[in-house]
Amino acid sequence: MVESPPPLLDVRDLRTHFATDTGMVTAVDGASFSVPRGKTVCVVGESGCGKSVTGRSILRIVDAPGRVVGGSILWDRDGTGDPVDLATLDPGGPDIRKIRGDEIAMVFQEPMTSLSPVHTIGSQIAESVRLHTDLDDDAVRGRVIEVLGQVGMPRPESRYDAYTFQLSGGMRQRAMIAMALVCHPRLLIADEPTTALDVTTQAQILRLMVQLQAEMDMSVLFITHDMGVVAQIADEVVVMYLGTVVETGPTEQIFTDPRHPYTRALLQAIPRFGQRRAGRALSIIPGSVPDPYRRPGGCPFHPRCAQARPGTCDVVEPATVTVAERRDVRCVLAAEEVHS
Amino acid sequence: MMTQFVIRRVLYMIPTLIAVSIVTFLVIQAPPGDYLTTVVARLEAEGQYVDRGQLDALRERYGLDESVWVQYWRWITGIVLHGDFGQSLVYSAPVSDVIQERLGLTILLSVTTLAFVWAVAIPIGMYSAVRRYSVGDYAATFVGFIGLAIPNFLIALILLYVSYRYLGQSVGGLFSPEFVDARWNLGKVLDLLAHLWIPVVIIGTAGTAGMIRVVRANLLDELNRPYVVTARAKGLPERRLLIKYPSRIAASPIVSTVGWLLPSLISAEIIVSVVLSLPTTGPVMLRALESQDMYLAGSFLLVLSVLTVVGTLISDILLARLDPRIRYGRR
Ligand SMILES: Nc1ncnc2c1ncn2[C@@H]1O[C@H](COP(=O)(O)OP(=O)(O)OP(=O)(O)O)[C@@H](O)[C@H]1O
Ligand code: SF4
Ligand SMILES: [Mg+2]
C-alpha cells in the first residue's frame, strides 16, 4: 500500500463558541475531519449543525461574538508535513490574511448579498489580485477578464464594469466563483453555493465547479444539506450533527454502508424517484434539532436515536473510532463492532 | 450615466422652485389688506405724511390693481431679472440690501456647523459601531445623550461665560466691536473665526449627538452583512475593509440628510442668533415676521427654500456618486 501524502487540511477537535447575551452557543464542539489534496469533500447535516461556522472557522472569519476556542486547523499547503495551525493565528493579523483569498478562498450562499452592491464585479475581483500579487493594473484587469471567461461569463470584457444588480442570479454566482478562484487557491470552501439558485442554474454551477476543480487541481470543501448534490460531486463525506462530526468516509461507502444511526436516518430521508431537492426533507428524522444553548449530554444524537442505549448513550460521549481507512464513526455501536 | 442623471435632476428642480416661489408669494399676500394699506397704516401711526404720488408709483410697481397672477409675475421677474426683492418697511430700504451680508454669514455659519457636525460625529460614530459595547462606545453614548438633552440656550450661556471669563473674548456677535463696521480684511476674517466657533458649537451640539447615533446605527447595520465577510475572506485588512465597503454603504443615509439638515440648522440658528445677537438672518427674519414686513420675510423664506432645494440637489448628486443603483434608477 502506498503511503498517502499528508492531507491538505486537517481539522482536529475544532471548537467554535458564541458567547451571546443569552448564553453560550457551542456551534462547533469538537469536530474532526480532513481534506485530501485535489479531492472534493462534502459536509452535510441539518440546518444549524455548524457547517457554515466550521467553514468560516477555517478562514478565521467567524462573526463576533464567535471565537475558535479549541482544537487545531492544520494547513499543509505544500505537503511538507510541516503544517501551519490556523487556529492559533490572530484572526485580524497578517498571517491569516495572506492565506485568505490566496491559498484558501470561499464562495458563499447568497451571491446578491455577498457581493457589494455599489462596486463593479470587476473591481471586486481585481481587489483580490491586487492584495496577493504585484501585477500592474493592465495585468490585473487581464487576469480578471480571463477568470470571468473561465467561469463561463459571456462577454467578460464588458461584464467587468457591471454591477450585481445588472446580473442574473447564476451570473452573480459565477462572478463570486471567479473572485474565489482568481488567485488559484489550493482549497475552495463553498458554503451552499447553489442553494439560492433555481434548479437549472444549480446544475450548471455544479458542473462548472466540478470542471474547475479538475482543471485547477484544487481541493473543495463543499457545504450542503442536499444528499443529491453529495452523490453527484463528493469524493468523501463529512456528516455533522450538533457541532460534531459523527461520520466520515468515501462517498460510496457512506451511501452503501452508513455506520452512524444519524447518517442512516439522513439517507432514509431522501425521497425516491430521483428527486434532487432532497435536503428539504431532512426533517423527516424523528424529533428535532435540540436547542443550541442546551446540548444534550452523552451522545448528542441520543434523544432522537432509535438504537440509543439508556445508561450509556445519554451519559458518556462516544469515542470516535476508525473503522476503515479514512473512515471514522462516532458511535458506541461502531466502537463495539471494532473491538469484537 | 452620471451626466444624464445630473441633467435630469436639475430639470426636475425647476417645477419645485416654481412651487416654492408661489407658496412664498401667497405668504407675502397672506396679511389682510394689500402691501400699501400696511405701509399707509404704518406711516400714519408714526404721524408721518403720506405722499400720494409715491403711493401711486408703488401701486404701479407691484401691479396692485391687477390680478394676483400679474402681481406674482411682476414680483418673481423682478427677483430673477433684476435682483429686486421689494422694499422693506422696517428698514425703509431695498430688501436685497438688508439681507445680502446677513445671508452670507448665515450660509457660512450653517455650512461651518454642518462641517463641524460631520467632522466630530462621523469618526466617533464609526468608532462606536466598530467597538460596540466598549468603554469608548459607552462614553460616546453618554456624552451624546447629554448633548441632546441640554437645551441650546444653556450651552450658549455656558460657552459665553467660558469665553468671557477664560478667553477674554467679547461676548456675543460675530465680530469684535472694532471690526463690526470695518471693511473685509485678514484681521476681520480672523476675528470672525475667533467668534464663529461659539455659535457653531451651540447650534451643532444637538445635531452632532444625533448624528453620532445615526452613524453608529447605520454602520452597525452594515458591519455583519455578507459582502463584508466576503471582503474579509479575500484577505483585506480590517481598516481598509471598513472604509471601502460598509462605510460607503452606510454613508448614503447620512448624505441624504444634507438637504433637510440645512433648514433645521437655520431654524436653530434663529434662536441662537437672537440670544447671541449675531448679524445673521435669524434676528431680521424674526423682526420681519413680528412687524409683518412681508417682502422682507417672504424674501428670506424664498432664499432659504431655494437653498434647501439646492442642498437636496447636492445630496442627490453625492448619493448617485456613492450608489450606482440610484444612477441607474434602480432605487
Ligand atoms: N453570529 C452568531 N451568533 C450566535 N450564534 C450563531 C451565530 N452564527 C451561527 N450561530 C449558531 O451556530 C450554530 C451553527 O450555525 P451554522 O450557521 O454553522 O449552521 P449550518 O449548519 O450552516 O446551518 P444552515 O444549513 O442553516 O446554513 C447555530 O446554532 C447558530 O444558531
Ligand atoms: S452513540 Fe448511542 S445515541 Fe449516539 S448514535 Fe450511537 S447508538 Fe445512537
Ligand atoms: Mg450555513
XYZ file of C-alpha atoms and ligand atoms in Angstrom:
711
model
C 0.000 0.000 0.000
C 1.291 3.413 -0.953
C 1.848 5.786 1.937
C -0.778 8.513 1.446
C 0.578 12.067 1.489
C -0.394 14.273 4.435
C -3.820 15.875 3.916
C -4.039 19.446 2.708
C -6.219 20.384 5.646
C -6.560 18.514 8.899
C -9.124 19.771 11.391
C -8.759 18.219 14.860
C -11.257 18.644 17.683
C -12.303 22.112 16.496
C -14.388 24.131 18.941
C -16.045 27.408 17.967
C -18.321 29.015 20.517
C -20.508 32.126 20.536
C -20.705 33.881 23.885
C -24.061 35.596 23.315
C -26.076 37.681 25.772
C -28.459 34.774 26.235
C -25.838 32.081 26.758
C -23.039 30.113 25.162
C -23.776 28.623 21.744
C -21.452 25.687 21.131
C -21.794 25.912 17.352
C -18.818 23.638 16.660
C -17.972 21.350 19.522
C -15.112 19.010 18.787
C -15.272 18.472 15.035
C -12.528 16.433 13.342
C -12.074 15.691 9.643
C -9.502 16.181 6.916
C -9.417 17.236 3.289
C -7.088 15.328 0.944
C -5.297 17.047 -1.952
C -7.260 17.500 -5.151
C -10.450 15.979 -3.739
C -13.960 17.225 -3.056
C -15.199 16.734 0.482
C -18.844 17.398 1.225
C -20.004 18.496 4.667
C -23.629 17.551 5.271
C -26.072 17.861 8.129
C -29.286 19.520 9.154
C -29.683 23.261 9.367
C -27.899 24.686 12.382
C -25.492 21.783 12.883
C -22.470 24.059 12.443
C -21.478 23.551 8.805
C -21.092 27.232 7.994
C -19.365 28.026 11.256
C -16.901 25.197 10.573
C -16.136 26.613 7.124
C -15.667 30.105 8.484
C -13.554 28.882 11.381
C -11.004 27.568 8.895
C -10.581 31.058 7.409
C -10.977 32.601 10.879
C -13.832 34.820 9.714
C -16.420 33.754 12.285
C -18.763 36.660 13.121
C -18.429 38.195 16.560
C -19.068 37.067 19.254
C -17.965 33.725 17.804
C -14.459 32.532 18.589
C -12.351 29.486 17.852
C -11.754 28.312 21.400
C -10.047 24.992 20.873
C -8.621 22.367 18.579
C -6.307 22.741 15.634
C -6.696 23.542 11.945
C -3.561 22.189 10.302
C -2.908 23.732 6.880
C -0.215 21.937 4.919
C -0.117 23.800 1.640
C 2.907 22.095 0.099
C 2.655 18.677 1.700
C 5.902 19.163 3.575
C 4.466 17.631 6.710
C 5.144 20.902 8.480
C 1.694 22.492 8.622
C 0.575 25.901 9.930
C -2.060 25.742 12.659
C -4.634 28.288 11.509
C -6.409 28.003 14.852
C -3.519 29.687 16.606
C -3.275 32.668 14.233
C -4.619 36.109 15.154
C -7.846 36.445 13.119
C -7.022 40.114 12.470
C -3.329 39.548 11.784
C -1.290 39.480 8.583
C -0.538 35.722 8.595
C -4.112 34.584 8.127
C -4.779 37.481 5.733
C -2.061 36.181 3.432
C -3.816 32.807 3.299
C -7.338 34.171 2.831
C -8.281 34.613 -0.791
C -4.899 33.352 -1.934
C -4.406 29.816 -0.605
C -7.923 29.260 0.744
C -10.883 31.001 -0.854
C -14.560 30.913 -0.083
C -17.810 31.062 -2.055
C -20.982 31.980 -0.183
C -24.606 31.039 -0.477
C -26.231 34.343 -1.449
C -24.378 35.920 -4.382
C -26.603 39.017 -4.245
C -25.852 39.966 -0.661
C -22.339 38.517 -0.639
C -21.119 40.941 -3.276
C -21.031 44.676 -2.720
C -23.949 46.370 -4.494
C -22.016 49.582 -5.100
C -18.780 48.263 -6.636
C -18.426 46.683 -10.061
C -17.782 42.954 -10.039
C -14.539 43.574 -11.901
C -13.192 45.853 -9.198
C -14.236 43.394 -6.504
C -12.422 40.540 -8.205
C -9.411 42.720 -9.017
C -9.064 43.633 -5.369
C -8.152 40.039 -4.573
C -5.453 40.003 -7.243
C -4.006 43.319 -6.036
C -3.872 42.049 -2.480
C -1.986 38.887 -3.313
C 0.170 39.736 -6.338
C 2.338 42.630 -7.564
C 0.760 42.718 -11.022
C 0.276 46.139 -12.636
C -3.188 47.490 -13.459
C -3.330 46.120 -17.005
C -2.201 42.679 -15.934
C -4.725 42.673 -13.099
C -7.507 43.575 -15.486
C -6.384 40.890 -17.916
C -6.330 38.307 -15.151
C -9.842 39.252 -14.011
C -11.242 39.074 -17.539
C -9.542 35.723 -18.028
C -11.081 34.243 -14.901
C -14.508 35.681 -15.771
C -14.221 33.828 -19.061
C -13.161 30.658 -17.247
C -16.317 30.637 -15.135
C -18.449 30.987 -18.236
C -19.371 34.648 -18.011
C -20.406 35.773 -21.501
C -18.597 38.887 -22.838
C -16.265 39.135 -19.854
C -14.653 42.431 -21.022
C -17.905 44.329 -20.761
C -19.081 42.463 -17.666
C -16.026 43.751 -15.826
C -17.861 47.035 -15.291
C -21.230 45.500 -14.402
C -22.852 45.868 -11.007
C -24.511 42.941 -9.250
C -27.996 44.320 -9.864
C -27.341 44.096 -13.590
C -26.646 40.338 -13.474
C -28.865 37.289 -13.075
C -28.507 35.073 -10.016
C -26.457 32.487 -11.897
C -24.128 35.145 -13.346
C -23.653 36.661 -9.899
C -22.654 33.283 -8.526
C -20.227 32.851 -11.424
C -18.726 36.236 -10.528
C -18.463 35.076 -6.922
C -16.683 31.882 -8.020
C -14.391 33.913 -10.263
C -13.494 36.070 -7.279
C -12.630 32.982 -5.247
C -10.587 31.350 -7.995
C -8.710 34.346 -9.359
C -5.647 33.692 -7.180
C -5.675 29.926 -7.823
C -6.342 28.755 -4.249
C -5.333 25.293 -3.064
C -8.638 24.920 -1.198
C -12.043 26.289 -2.109
C -14.646 26.350 0.641
C -18.100 26.557 -0.937
C -20.919 27.196 1.533
C -24.127 26.061 -0.151
C -23.225 27.900 -3.356
C -26.244 26.629 -5.251
C -28.985 26.737 -2.619
C -30.190 30.204 -3.619
C -30.406 29.349 -7.322
C -33.118 27.737 -9.430
C -32.716 24.063 -10.340
C -31.348 24.557 -13.857
C -28.801 27.113 -12.733
C -27.873 24.885 -9.789
C -26.942 22.105 -12.167
C -24.867 24.469 -14.338
C -22.972 25.880 -11.371
C -22.295 22.389 -10.002
C -20.925 21.214 -13.345
C -18.790 24.323 -13.543
C -17.350 23.701 -10.095
C -16.556 20.075 -10.838
C -14.839 21.093 -14.079
C -12.825 23.917 -12.500
C -11.790 21.715 -9.608
C -10.275 19.233 -12.018
C -8.674 21.923 -14.202
C -7.092 23.769 -11.324
C -6.224 20.721 -9.248
C -7.549 22.182 -6.057
C -9.427 20.693 -3.146
C -13.017 21.662 -2.464
C -14.808 21.660 0.855
C -18.408 21.752 -0.237
C -21.053 22.526 2.373
C -24.563 21.378 1.565
C -27.617 19.761 3.075
C -28.586 18.141 -0.197
C -27.631 14.441 -0.348
C -28.313 14.514 -4.086
C -25.525 17.048 -4.537
C -23.275 14.929 -2.342
C -23.824 11.874 -4.508
C -23.046 13.926 -7.593
C -19.799 15.634 -6.629
C -18.234 14.294 -3.440
C -15.172 12.092 -3.134
C -15.584 11.993 0.618
C -18.358 12.930 3.015
C -18.293 14.528 6.456
C -21.582 14.137 8.350
C -22.134 16.711 11.069
C -24.616 16.704 13.896
C -24.898 19.443 16.543
C -21.394 20.778 16.107
C -19.721 17.374 15.996
C -18.601 15.183 13.135
C -20.450 11.885 13.515
C -19.157 10.057 10.479
C -16.659 10.495 7.672
C -15.783 8.319 4.718
C -15.587 7.870 0.957
C -18.890 8.791 -0.690
C -19.703 5.334 -1.988
C -19.212 3.710 1.404
C -21.301 6.373 3.127
C -24.174 5.742 0.742
C -23.948 1.939 0.678
C -22.778 1.206 4.201
C -23.612 4.037 6.588
C -22.457 3.169 10.108
C -23.842 6.001 12.211
C -27.577 5.934 13.036
C -27.783 9.628 12.082
C -26.235 9.036 8.666
C -28.699 6.232 8.089
C -31.576 8.485 9.052
C -30.275 11.171 6.667
C -30.140 8.705 3.802
C -33.589 7.317 4.536
C -34.942 10.833 4.440
C -34.033 11.148 0.733
C -37.210 10.808 -1.307
C -37.145 8.216 -4.089
C -37.832 8.782 -7.802
C -34.514 10.582 -8.075
C -35.986 13.791 -6.782
C -32.999 16.058 -6.284
C -34.177 18.579 -3.733
C -33.679 16.030 -1.011
C -32.274 18.440 1.528
C -35.690 19.888 2.157
C -36.889 16.574 3.520
C -34.256 16.109 6.208
C -36.721 16.991 8.950
C -38.374 13.597 8.429
C -35.875 12.333 11.007
C -37.923 11.919 14.205
C -37.609 14.680 16.752
C -35.971 17.985 16.018
C -32.568 19.591 16.398
C -32.134 20.445 20.089
C -31.843 23.979 21.354
C -28.292 25.171 20.576
C -27.945 26.578 24.091
C -28.596 23.263 25.772
C -26.764 20.451 24.053
C -27.774 17.034 25.366
C -25.165 15.214 27.460
C -23.599 11.954 26.300
C -24.071 11.300 22.592
C -25.638 14.454 21.131
C -27.906 12.322 18.950
C -29.301 10.118 21.749
C -32.706 11.880 22.179
C -33.518 11.058 18.558
C -31.623 7.779 18.116
C -33.657 4.605 17.670
C -30.734 2.443 18.853
C -29.783 4.580 21.817
C -28.797 2.633 24.927
C -30.073 4.124 28.146
C -27.320 4.328 30.723
C -24.594 4.604 28.101
C -25.585 6.899 25.252
C -27.128 9.582 27.462
C -24.153 9.593 29.839
C -20.861 9.068 28.018
C -19.754 10.881 24.919
C -18.970 8.159 22.382
C -15.382 7.965 21.182
C -14.527 8.411 17.516
C -13.377 5.103 16.113
C -11.633 4.477 12.823
C -13.485 1.576 11.222
C -11.509 1.560 7.948
C -9.066 3.721 6.054
C -10.324 7.325 6.057
C -13.492 6.153 7.732
C -14.373 7.413 11.221
C -17.594 6.885 13.170
C -18.581 8.441 16.458
C -21.000 5.923 17.984
C -20.817 3.216 20.657
C -22.231 0.642 18.266
C -19.384 1.134 15.823
C -16.893 1.035 18.683
C -18.229 -2.362 19.803
C -18.064 -3.807 16.286
C -14.443 -2.789 16.000
C -13.492 -4.225 19.379
C -15.290 -7.537 18.984
C -24.707 57.994 -16.977
C -23.724 60.453 -14.272
C -24.116 63.498 -16.563
C -27.537 62.307 -17.659
C -28.528 61.861 -14.065
C -27.416 65.371 -13.116
C -29.223 66.967 -16.059
C -32.394 65.058 -15.251
C -32.164 66.041 -11.611
C -31.607 69.746 -12.406
C -34.610 69.737 -14.731
C -36.747 68.184 -12.002
C -35.719 71.082 -9.776
C -37.475 73.688 -11.896
C -41.096 72.799 -11.031
C -40.102 72.574 -7.365
C -38.624 76.062 -7.482
C -41.733 77.455 -9.163
C -43.913 75.856 -6.498
C -41.708 77.287 -3.768
C -41.957 80.772 -5.236
C -45.757 80.560 -5.488
C -46.063 79.471 -1.879
C -43.777 82.303 -0.821
C -45.828 84.786 -2.789
C -49.002 83.539 -1.112
C -47.331 84.042 2.259
C -46.480 87.611 1.306
C -50.100 88.123 0.318
C -51.432 86.497 3.461
C -51.866 89.507 5.788
C -55.220 91.266 5.385
C -55.173 94.246 3.034
C -52.540 94.827 0.392
C -48.997 95.897 0.927
C -49.762 99.601 0.558
C -52.502 99.557 3.167
C -49.895 98.270 5.591
C -47.457 100.973 4.520
C -50.033 103.709 4.907
C -51.246 102.433 8.249
C -47.733 102.267 9.495
C -46.716 105.706 8.310
C -49.848 107.251 9.717
C -49.368 105.551 13.009
C -45.996 107.202 13.192
C -47.671 110.511 12.381
C -45.848 110.842 9.076
C -47.030 112.461 5.915
C -48.143 110.069 3.162
C -47.144 111.118 -0.310
C -49.888 110.209 -2.810
C -47.539 110.277 -5.778
C -45.142 107.878 -4.100
C -48.003 105.540 -3.268
C -49.200 105.513 -6.841
C -45.704 104.700 -8.037
C -45.563 101.754 -5.670
C -49.038 100.625 -6.731
C -47.873 100.660 -10.327
C -44.571 98.953 -9.471
C -46.204 95.957 -7.778
C -49.237 95.882 -10.071
C -51.529 96.061 -7.064
C -54.554 96.953 -9.161
C -54.121 93.959 -11.383
C -54.883 90.268 -10.903
C -52.933 88.222 -8.411
C -51.101 86.392 -11.205
C -49.848 89.620 -12.709
C -48.675 90.631 -9.275
C -46.875 87.313 -8.892
C -45.320 87.678 -12.318
C -44.007 91.191 -11.583
C -42.670 90.084 -8.231
C -40.857 86.992 -9.486
C -39.444 88.578 -12.651
C -38.202 91.484 -10.525
C -36.283 88.970 -8.424
C -34.990 86.776 -11.203
C -34.140 89.512 -13.715
C -33.174 92.480 -11.548
C -32.437 91.018 -8.101
C -35.248 93.271 -6.837
C -36.801 91.626 -3.791
C -39.051 94.571 -2.997
C -38.947 97.181 -0.292
C -38.537 96.549 3.428
C -40.896 98.532 5.599
C -38.995 98.205 8.820
C -35.645 99.150 7.368
C -37.017 101.525 4.735
C -34.521 100.090 2.275
C -34.493 97.552 -0.542
C -34.765 94.021 0.864
C -31.703 92.927 -1.079
C -29.576 95.466 0.790
C -30.879 94.239 4.128
C -30.289 90.547 3.550
C -27.151 90.426 1.464
C -24.394 90.368 4.054
C -26.525 88.633 6.658
C -27.373 85.845 4.248
C -23.712 85.305 3.520
C -22.963 84.989 7.211
C -25.912 82.664 7.728
C -24.725 80.378 4.977
C -21.189 80.480 6.356
C -22.479 79.661 9.821
C -24.660 76.800 8.576
C -22.027 75.237 6.364
C -19.407 75.507 9.103
C -21.826 73.940 11.549
C -22.514 71.104 9.138
C -18.788 70.540 8.705
C -18.346 70.590 12.483
C -21.182 68.090 12.985
C -19.710 65.686 10.441
C -16.124 66.088 11.495
C -16.998 65.213 15.077
C -19.862 62.772 14.619
C -18.568 60.531 11.837
C -15.302 59.354 13.463
C -16.964 58.951 16.861
C -19.956 57.147 15.374
C -17.686 54.809 13.404
C -15.592 54.086 16.464
C -18.733 53.369 18.487
C -20.001 50.940 15.869
C -16.749 49.058 15.379
C -16.023 48.890 19.117
C -19.586 48.278 20.154
C -20.120 47.950 23.916
C -16.565 49.083 24.634
C -15.842 51.753 27.235
C -15.369 54.272 24.426
C -18.748 53.389 22.930
C -20.490 53.872 26.267
C -18.675 57.172 26.787
C -19.739 58.414 23.340
C -23.321 57.341 24.001
C -23.330 59.115 27.361
C -21.850 62.352 26.034
C -24.218 62.148 23.065
C -27.296 61.928 25.239
C -26.105 64.853 27.311
C -25.602 66.814 24.099
C -29.162 66.013 23.055
C -30.619 66.772 26.468
C -29.047 70.158 27.209
C -31.014 72.980 25.602
C -29.143 75.227 23.201
C -29.553 78.359 25.284
C -27.872 76.684 28.249
C -24.882 75.697 26.125
C -24.878 79.272 24.842
C -24.726 80.682 28.354
C -22.005 78.278 29.436
C -19.873 78.985 26.381
C -20.350 82.713 26.726
C -19.238 82.514 30.317
C -16.228 80.375 29.429
C -15.142 82.564 26.537
C -15.620 85.768 28.514
C -14.022 84.506 31.725
C -11.124 82.466 30.385
C -10.507 83.592 26.839
C -11.164 87.264 27.467
C -13.236 87.466 24.316
C -16.050 89.895 23.676
C -19.364 88.202 24.222
C -21.969 87.712 21.543
C -21.916 88.811 17.945
C -19.695 87.507 15.210
C -17.203 90.380 15.357
C -15.329 92.367 17.957
C -16.587 95.954 18.224
C -13.659 97.374 16.289
C -14.400 95.136 13.303
C -18.179 95.398 13.089
C -18.247 98.168 10.522
C -14.762 97.594 9.179
C -14.170 96.508 5.616
C -13.202 92.914 4.949
C -9.537 92.195 5.558
C -7.451 89.434 7.078
C -7.933 90.813 10.590
C -11.679 90.777 10.195
C -11.655 87.207 8.865
C -9.559 86.033 11.822
C -11.817 87.923 14.196
C -14.824 86.218 12.600
C -13.257 82.787 13.007
C -12.487 83.520 16.665
C -16.154 84.296 17.244
C -17.663 81.748 14.915
C -16.834 78.652 16.938
C -19.211 79.588 19.739
C -22.431 79.596 17.680
C -21.111 76.636 15.669
C -20.691 74.562 18.815
C -24.024 75.688 20.202
C -26.005 75.056 17.050
C -24.078 71.906 16.214
C -24.109 70.103 19.555
C -27.568 68.581 19.346
C -27.018 67.723 15.686
C -23.676 66.106 16.483
C -25.185 63.991 19.248
C -27.972 62.860 16.939
C -25.569 62.227 14.074
C -23.341 60.017 16.242
C -26.348 57.769 16.845
C -27.239 57.758 13.154
C -23.698 56.909 12.028
C -23.371 54.191 14.655
C -26.712 52.605 13.830
C -26.154 52.744 10.074
C -22.699 51.258 10.278
C -23.775 48.554 12.729
C -26.437 47.554 10.233
C -23.795 47.047 7.586
C -20.894 45.598 9.602
C -22.093 41.985 9.591
C -23.500 41.981 6.088
C -22.385 39.059 3.901
C -20.490 41.345 1.499
C -18.276 42.450 4.400
C -17.485 38.817 5.215
C -16.696 38.244 1.529
C -14.260 41.148 1.516
C -12.663 39.837 4.692
C -12.369 36.376 3.129
C -10.293 37.942 0.337
C -7.678 38.937 2.875
C -8.452 42.665 3.025
C -7.078 44.385 6.157
C -9.815 45.466 8.576
C -9.271 49.212 8.314
C -9.343 49.336 4.516
C -12.281 46.995 4.518
C -14.213 49.255 6.876
C -13.641 52.349 4.755
C -14.203 50.740 1.396
C -17.280 48.599 1.969
C -19.604 49.133 4.952
C -18.803 52.840 5.391
C -19.532 53.607 1.796
C -22.937 51.996 2.035
C -23.672 53.384 5.490
C -22.816 56.864 4.180
C -25.837 57.047 1.879
C -28.491 57.762 4.520
C -26.175 60.315 6.111
C -25.514 62.153 2.871
C -29.221 62.228 2.177
C -29.687 64.313 5.328
C -27.772 67.274 3.873
C -30.905 68.550 2.199
C -33.067 68.773 5.279
C -30.248 69.464 7.718
C -29.793 72.922 6.228
C -33.257 74.262 7.123
C -33.102 72.699 10.580
C -29.714 74.316 11.173
C -31.104 77.629 10.012
C -34.077 77.455 12.344
C -31.765 76.568 15.232
C -29.660 79.480 14.115
C -32.580 81.915 14.501
C -32.884 81.368 18.244
C -29.170 81.231 18.926
C -28.533 84.322 16.814
C -31.111 86.272 18.740
C -29.543 85.187 22.033
C -26.020 85.939 20.844
C -27.104 88.941 18.766
C -25.414 87.598 15.645
C -25.560 89.657 12.454
C -27.174 86.773 10.576
C -30.594 86.413 9.022
C -32.259 84.943 12.103
C -32.995 88.095 14.109
C -34.026 90.038 10.997
C -36.364 87.273 9.951
C -37.954 87.281 13.380
C -38.374 91.041 13.312
C -39.806 90.973 9.815
C -42.422 88.441 10.859
C -43.323 90.376 14.013
C -43.883 93.587 12.140
C -45.481 91.958 9.071
C -42.730 93.287 6.836
C -43.865 90.801 4.246
C -41.462 91.458 1.404
C -38.561 91.049 3.780
C -39.981 87.931 5.442
C -41.023 86.469 2.101
C -37.609 87.067 0.607
C -35.945 85.190 3.452
C -38.380 82.377 3.039
C -37.732 82.248 -0.681
C -33.965 82.322 -0.418
C -33.845 79.712 2.343
C -36.258 77.457 0.444
C -34.159 77.732 -2.679
C -31.070 76.888 -0.628
C -32.839 73.811 0.693
C -33.772 72.711 -2.802
C -30.179 73.233 -3.902
C -28.974 71.325 -0.812
C -31.203 68.434 -1.779
C -29.821 68.526 -5.299
C -26.272 68.392 -3.977
C -27.083 65.494 -1.673
C -28.807 63.629 -4.505
C -25.786 64.023 -6.746
C -23.500 62.813 -3.964
C -25.807 59.862 -3.374
C -25.723 58.938 -7.024
C -21.939 59.023 -6.926
C -21.944 56.738 -3.903
C -24.554 54.295 -5.105
C -24.800 53.176 -8.727
C -28.285 51.810 -8.134
C -29.511 55.405 -7.898
C -27.675 56.406 -11.074
C -29.278 53.579 -12.957
C -32.681 54.341 -11.480
C -32.890 51.039 -9.645
C -33.785 52.584 -6.322
N -23.444 35.123 14.799
C -23.946 34.130 15.558
N -24.315 34.370 16.829
C -24.823 33.381 17.601
N -24.983 32.120 17.192
C -24.628 31.813 15.930
C -24.098 32.800 15.045
N -23.842 32.223 13.851
C -24.200 30.917 13.992
N -24.670 30.671 15.242
C -25.162 29.390 15.750
O -24.259 28.393 15.435
C -24.939 27.199 15.105
C -24.420 26.674 13.805
O -24.755 27.584 12.764
P -24.332 27.354 11.257
O -24.662 28.599 10.539
O -22.940 26.863 11.191
O -25.312 26.206 10.808
P -25.369 25.499 9.385
O -25.074 24.072 9.621
O -24.531 26.228 8.423
O -26.907 25.665 9.048
P -27.596 26.021 7.643
O -27.759 24.738 6.908
O -28.909 26.583 8.064
O -26.726 27.003 6.963
C -26.415 27.522 15.097
O -26.992 27.025 16.269
C -26.473 29.007 15.088
O -27.561 29.444 15.839
S -23.845 6.664 20.475
Fe -25.807 5.841 21.056
S -27.222 7.510 20.787
Fe -25.378 8.067 19.754
S -25.736 7.435 17.703
Fe -24.666 5.743 18.655
S -26.294 4.474 19.391
Fe -27.265 6.410 18.896
Mg -24.961 27.502 6.742
